[in-house]
């Protein structure tokens, strides 16, 4: 009997998911203190270092409003790090992705620790938010429907019937004003 059709496998998977959800709830996403950028010796923001470190709330607001693919970082089956673009949606501070079958779904089964980056541009400002956490393939129809991941319009011209859930354990973000490029 394959693990996919084994009731014990489903019970263990449900138990593992519940344990991870509880861990995320208890951790309430690792907090990083908000700052307005690097601090000079006099305690004021250093204008020579215009990088703003974002609060958790700012990270979630930017990520939730973002459009386009994010990037999933994971350890591939050969042990090397890999990064792939994925369509995503965010519901209840969980990241949901839809993709095609392949390396990433296999890899997160073996090593569920992942990073997911979302970035964007607003005028001259650039921002990047990175979530670190655990990911798993969703199998239960109710969870898939509740996540709204099926509402995503896939970017890939192939079937994307693999649904992933990422439970962030840590979030960091930065924003800065881009340096104008000189035209030579």
Tab-separated table of C-alpha atoms in Angstrom:
chain	number	residue	atom	x	y	z
A	1	UNK	CA	0.000	0.000	0.000
A	2	UNK	CA	1.447	3.406	-0.947
A	3	UNK	CA	1.907	5.983	1.838
A	4	UNK	CA	-0.607	8.229	0.099
A	5	UNK	CA	-3.400	5.644	0.597
A	6	UNK	CA	-2.306	4.370	3.997
A	7	UNK	CA	-4.657	5.558	6.823
A	8	UNK	CA	-1.779	5.447	9.310
A	9	UNK	CA	0.223	7.778	7.040
A	10	UNK	CA	-2.697	10.240	6.964
A	11	UNK	CA	-3.061	10.070	10.755
A	12	UNK	CA	0.654	10.678	11.253
A	13	UNK	CA	0.654	13.493	8.695
A	14	UNK	CA	-2.353	15.131	10.387
A	15	UNK	CA	-0.635	14.798	13.770
A	16	UNK	CA	2.598	16.319	12.413
A	17	UNK	CA	0.703	19.191	10.795
A	18	UNK	CA	-1.196	19.861	14.031
A	19	UNK	CA	2.074	19.868	15.985
A	20	UNK	CA	3.656	22.311	13.521
A	21	UNK	CA	0.599	24.560	13.616
A	22	UNK	CA	0.749	24.584	17.417
A	23	UNK	CA	4.464	25.409	17.311
A	24	UNK	CA	3.794	28.331	14.965
A	25	UNK	CA	0.964	29.515	17.208
A	26	UNK	CA	3.148	29.325	20.325
A	27	UNK	CA	6.015	31.120	18.638
A	28	UNK	CA	3.632	33.697	17.139
A	29	UNK	CA	6.266	34.282	14.467
A	30	UNK	CA	9.701	35.204	15.778
A	31	UNK	CA	9.791	38.921	16.513
A	32	UNK	CA	12.457	41.271	15.233
A	33	UNK	CA	12.493	44.769	16.692
A	34	UNK	CA	11.445	47.409	14.196
A	35	UNK	CA	14.015	50.052	13.448
A	36	UNK	CA	14.292	52.908	11.036
A	37	UNK	CA	17.705	51.855	9.801
A	38	UNK	CA	21.269	51.645	11.053
A	39	UNK	CA	21.925	53.818	14.099
A	40	UNK	CA	24.819	56.289	14.226
A	41	UNK	CA	26.981	56.810	17.331
A	42	UNK	CA	24.737	59.663	18.478
A	43	UNK	CA	21.693	57.335	18.514
A	44	UNK	CA	20.095	58.873	15.415
A	45	UNK	CA	19.383	57.115	12.132
A	46	UNK	CA	22.464	57.156	9.917
A	47	UNK	CA	21.474	58.771	6.578
A	48	UNK	CA	24.519	57.181	4.911
A	49	UNK	CA	22.918	53.756	5.514
A	50	UNK	CA	19.356	54.151	4.225
A	51	UNK	CA	18.214	50.576	4.848
A	52	UNK	CA	15.046	50.339	6.901
A	53	UNK	CA	14.491	47.112	8.832
A	54	UNK	CA	10.772	46.359	8.706
A	55	UNK	CA	8.579	45.300	11.606
A	56	UNK	CA	6.636	42.035	11.442
A	57	UNK	CA	3.450	43.987	10.702
A	58	UNK	CA	5.108	45.914	7.861
A	59	UNK	CA	6.457	42.641	6.424
A	60	UNK	CA	3.038	40.991	6.476
A	61	UNK	CA	1.318	44.074	4.987
A	62	UNK	CA	3.757	44.266	2.072
A	63	UNK	CA	3.732	40.511	1.447
A	64	UNK	CA	-0.054	40.246	1.586
A	65	UNK	CA	-0.485	43.106	-0.907
A	66	UNK	CA	2.216	41.806	-3.289
A	67	UNK	CA	1.452	40.561	-6.782
A	68	UNK	CA	3.466	38.144	-8.878
A	69	UNK	CA	5.458	35.114	-7.893
A	70	UNK	CA	7.536	34.706	-4.760
A	71	UNK	CA	10.647	32.547	-4.518
A	72	UNK	CA	10.883	29.314	-2.566
A	73	UNK	CA	14.307	28.368	-1.222
A	74	UNK	CA	14.784	24.732	-0.239
A	75	UNK	CA	17.357	21.953	-0.117
A	76	UNK	CA	17.102	19.812	-3.254
A	77	UNK	CA	17.309	16.011	-3.109
A	78	UNK	CA	20.994	16.193	-4.135
A	79	UNK	CA	21.737	18.264	-0.999
A	80	UNK	CA	22.301	21.556	-2.829
A	81	UNK	CA	20.241	24.673	-2.167
A	82	UNK	CA	17.716	25.618	-4.831
A	83	UNK	CA	15.362	28.538	-5.473
A	84	UNK	CA	12.252	28.486	-7.680
A	85	UNK	CA	9.517	31.025	-8.410
A	86	UNK	CA	6.027	30.076	-7.196
A	87	UNK	CA	2.577	31.624	-7.387
A	88	UNK	CA	1.317	32.250	-3.850
A	89	UNK	CA	-1.423	33.626	-1.670
A	90	UNK	CA	-1.418	34.471	2.020
A	91	UNK	CA	-4.268	33.495	4.341
A	92	UNK	CA	-4.130	33.827	8.128
A	93	UNK	CA	-0.370	34.421	8.078
A	94	UNK	CA	0.266	31.189	6.221
A	95	UNK	CA	1.714	31.105	2.692
A	96	UNK	CA	0.018	28.851	0.163
A	97	UNK	CA	1.496	27.976	-3.226
A	98	UNK	CA	0.374	26.004	-6.246
A	99	UNK	CA	2.857	24.282	-8.488
A	100	UNK	CA	3.447	21.327	-10.738
A	101	UNK	CA	4.762	17.978	-9.482
A	102	UNK	CA	8.519	17.721	-9.276
A	103	UNK	CA	11.645	18.387	-7.293
A	104	UNK	CA	10.317	20.924	-4.803
A	105	UNK	CA	7.403	18.776	-3.601
A	106	UNK	CA	9.762	15.822	-3.171
A	107	UNK	CA	12.428	17.942	-1.495
A	108	UNK	CA	10.158	19.435	1.180
A	109	UNK	CA	8.964	15.952	2.092
A	110	UNK	CA	12.582	15.069	2.915
A	111	UNK	CA	13.507	18.438	4.453
A	112	UNK	CA	10.580	20.753	5.235
A	113	UNK	CA	12.734	23.732	6.262
A	114	UNK	CA	12.310	26.453	3.649
A	115	UNK	CA	12.631	30.150	2.993
A	116	UNK	CA	10.155	32.142	0.924
A	117	UNK	CA	10.993	35.606	-0.419
A	118	UNK	CA	8.588	38.202	-1.712
A	119	UNK	CA	9.849	41.533	-2.986
A	120	UNK	CA	8.518	44.599	-4.681
A	121	UNK	CA	8.978	48.127	-5.939
A	122	UNK	CA	7.063	51.261	-4.954
A	123	UNK	CA	8.419	54.238	-6.885
A	124	UNK	CA	12.106	54.570	-6.016
A	125	UNK	CA	11.727	52.291	-3.009
A	126	UNK	CA	12.583	48.600	-3.084
A	127	UNK	CA	11.597	46.084	-0.428
A	128	UNK	CA	12.193	42.438	0.376
A	129	UNK	CA	10.512	40.172	2.908
A	130	UNK	CA	11.895	36.727	3.756
A	131	UNK	CA	9.906	34.124	5.654
A	132	UNK	CA	11.695	31.131	7.166
A	133	UNK	CA	9.651	28.162	8.274
A	134	UNK	CA	8.390	24.730	7.390
A	135	UNK	CA	6.476	23.576	4.334
A	136	UNK	CA	4.400	20.570	3.434
A	137	UNK	CA	2.231	19.331	0.622
A	138	UNK	CA	-1.478	19.717	1.327
A	139	UNK	CA	-3.531	16.630	0.558
A	140	UNK	CA	-6.871	17.285	2.298
A	141	UNK	CA	-9.494	18.938	0.080
A	142	UNK	CA	-10.945	20.970	2.968
A	143	UNK	CA	-7.545	22.530	3.783
A	144	UNK	CA	-6.891	23.280	0.110
A	145	UNK	CA	-10.297	24.925	-0.314
A	146	UNK	CA	-10.005	26.919	2.912
A	147	UNK	CA	-6.582	28.276	1.888
A	148	UNK	CA	-7.969	29.816	-1.342
A	149	UNK	CA	-4.859	28.585	-3.174
A	150	UNK	CA	-7.072	27.243	-5.973
A	151	UNK	CA	-8.134	30.850	-6.688
A	152	UNK	CA	-4.613	31.575	-7.967
A	153	UNK	CA	-4.201	31.820	-11.709
A	154	UNK	CA	-1.136	29.686	-12.477
A	155	UNK	CA	1.786	31.255	-14.332
A	156	UNK	CA	2.983	27.892	-15.633
A	157	UNK	CA	1.553	26.513	-18.879
A	158	UNK	CA	1.359	23.036	-17.289
A	159	UNK	CA	-1.035	21.515	-14.733
A	160	UNK	CA	-0.421	22.946	-11.257
A	161	UNK	CA	-2.294	20.599	-8.983
A	162	UNK	CA	0.284	20.369	-6.195
A	163	UNK	CA	-0.551	22.639	-3.263
A	164	UNK	CA	2.017	23.644	-0.647
A	165	UNK	CA	1.597	25.316	2.723
A	166	UNK	CA	4.388	27.266	4.395
A	167	UNK	CA	4.133	27.981	8.114
A	168	UNK	CA	6.515	30.887	8.788
A	169	UNK	CA	8.469	30.703	12.027
A	170	UNK	CA	10.525	33.848	11.391
A	171	UNK	CA	10.037	36.918	9.214
A	172	UNK	CA	12.503	39.655	8.286
A	173	UNK	CA	12.232	42.525	5.858
A	174	UNK	CA	14.117	45.486	4.531
A	175	UNK	CA	13.228	48.557	2.500
A	176	UNK	CA	15.502	51.086	0.859
A	177	UNK	CA	15.536	53.807	-1.773
A	178	UNK	CA	17.279	52.669	-4.933
A	179	UNK	CA	20.369	54.540	-6.031
A	180	UNK	CA	19.696	56.257	-9.377
A	181	UNK	CA	21.547	54.518	-12.178
A	182	UNK	CA	23.909	56.685	-14.187
A	183	UNK	CA	23.457	56.670	-17.930
A	184	UNK	CA	26.891	56.266	-19.539
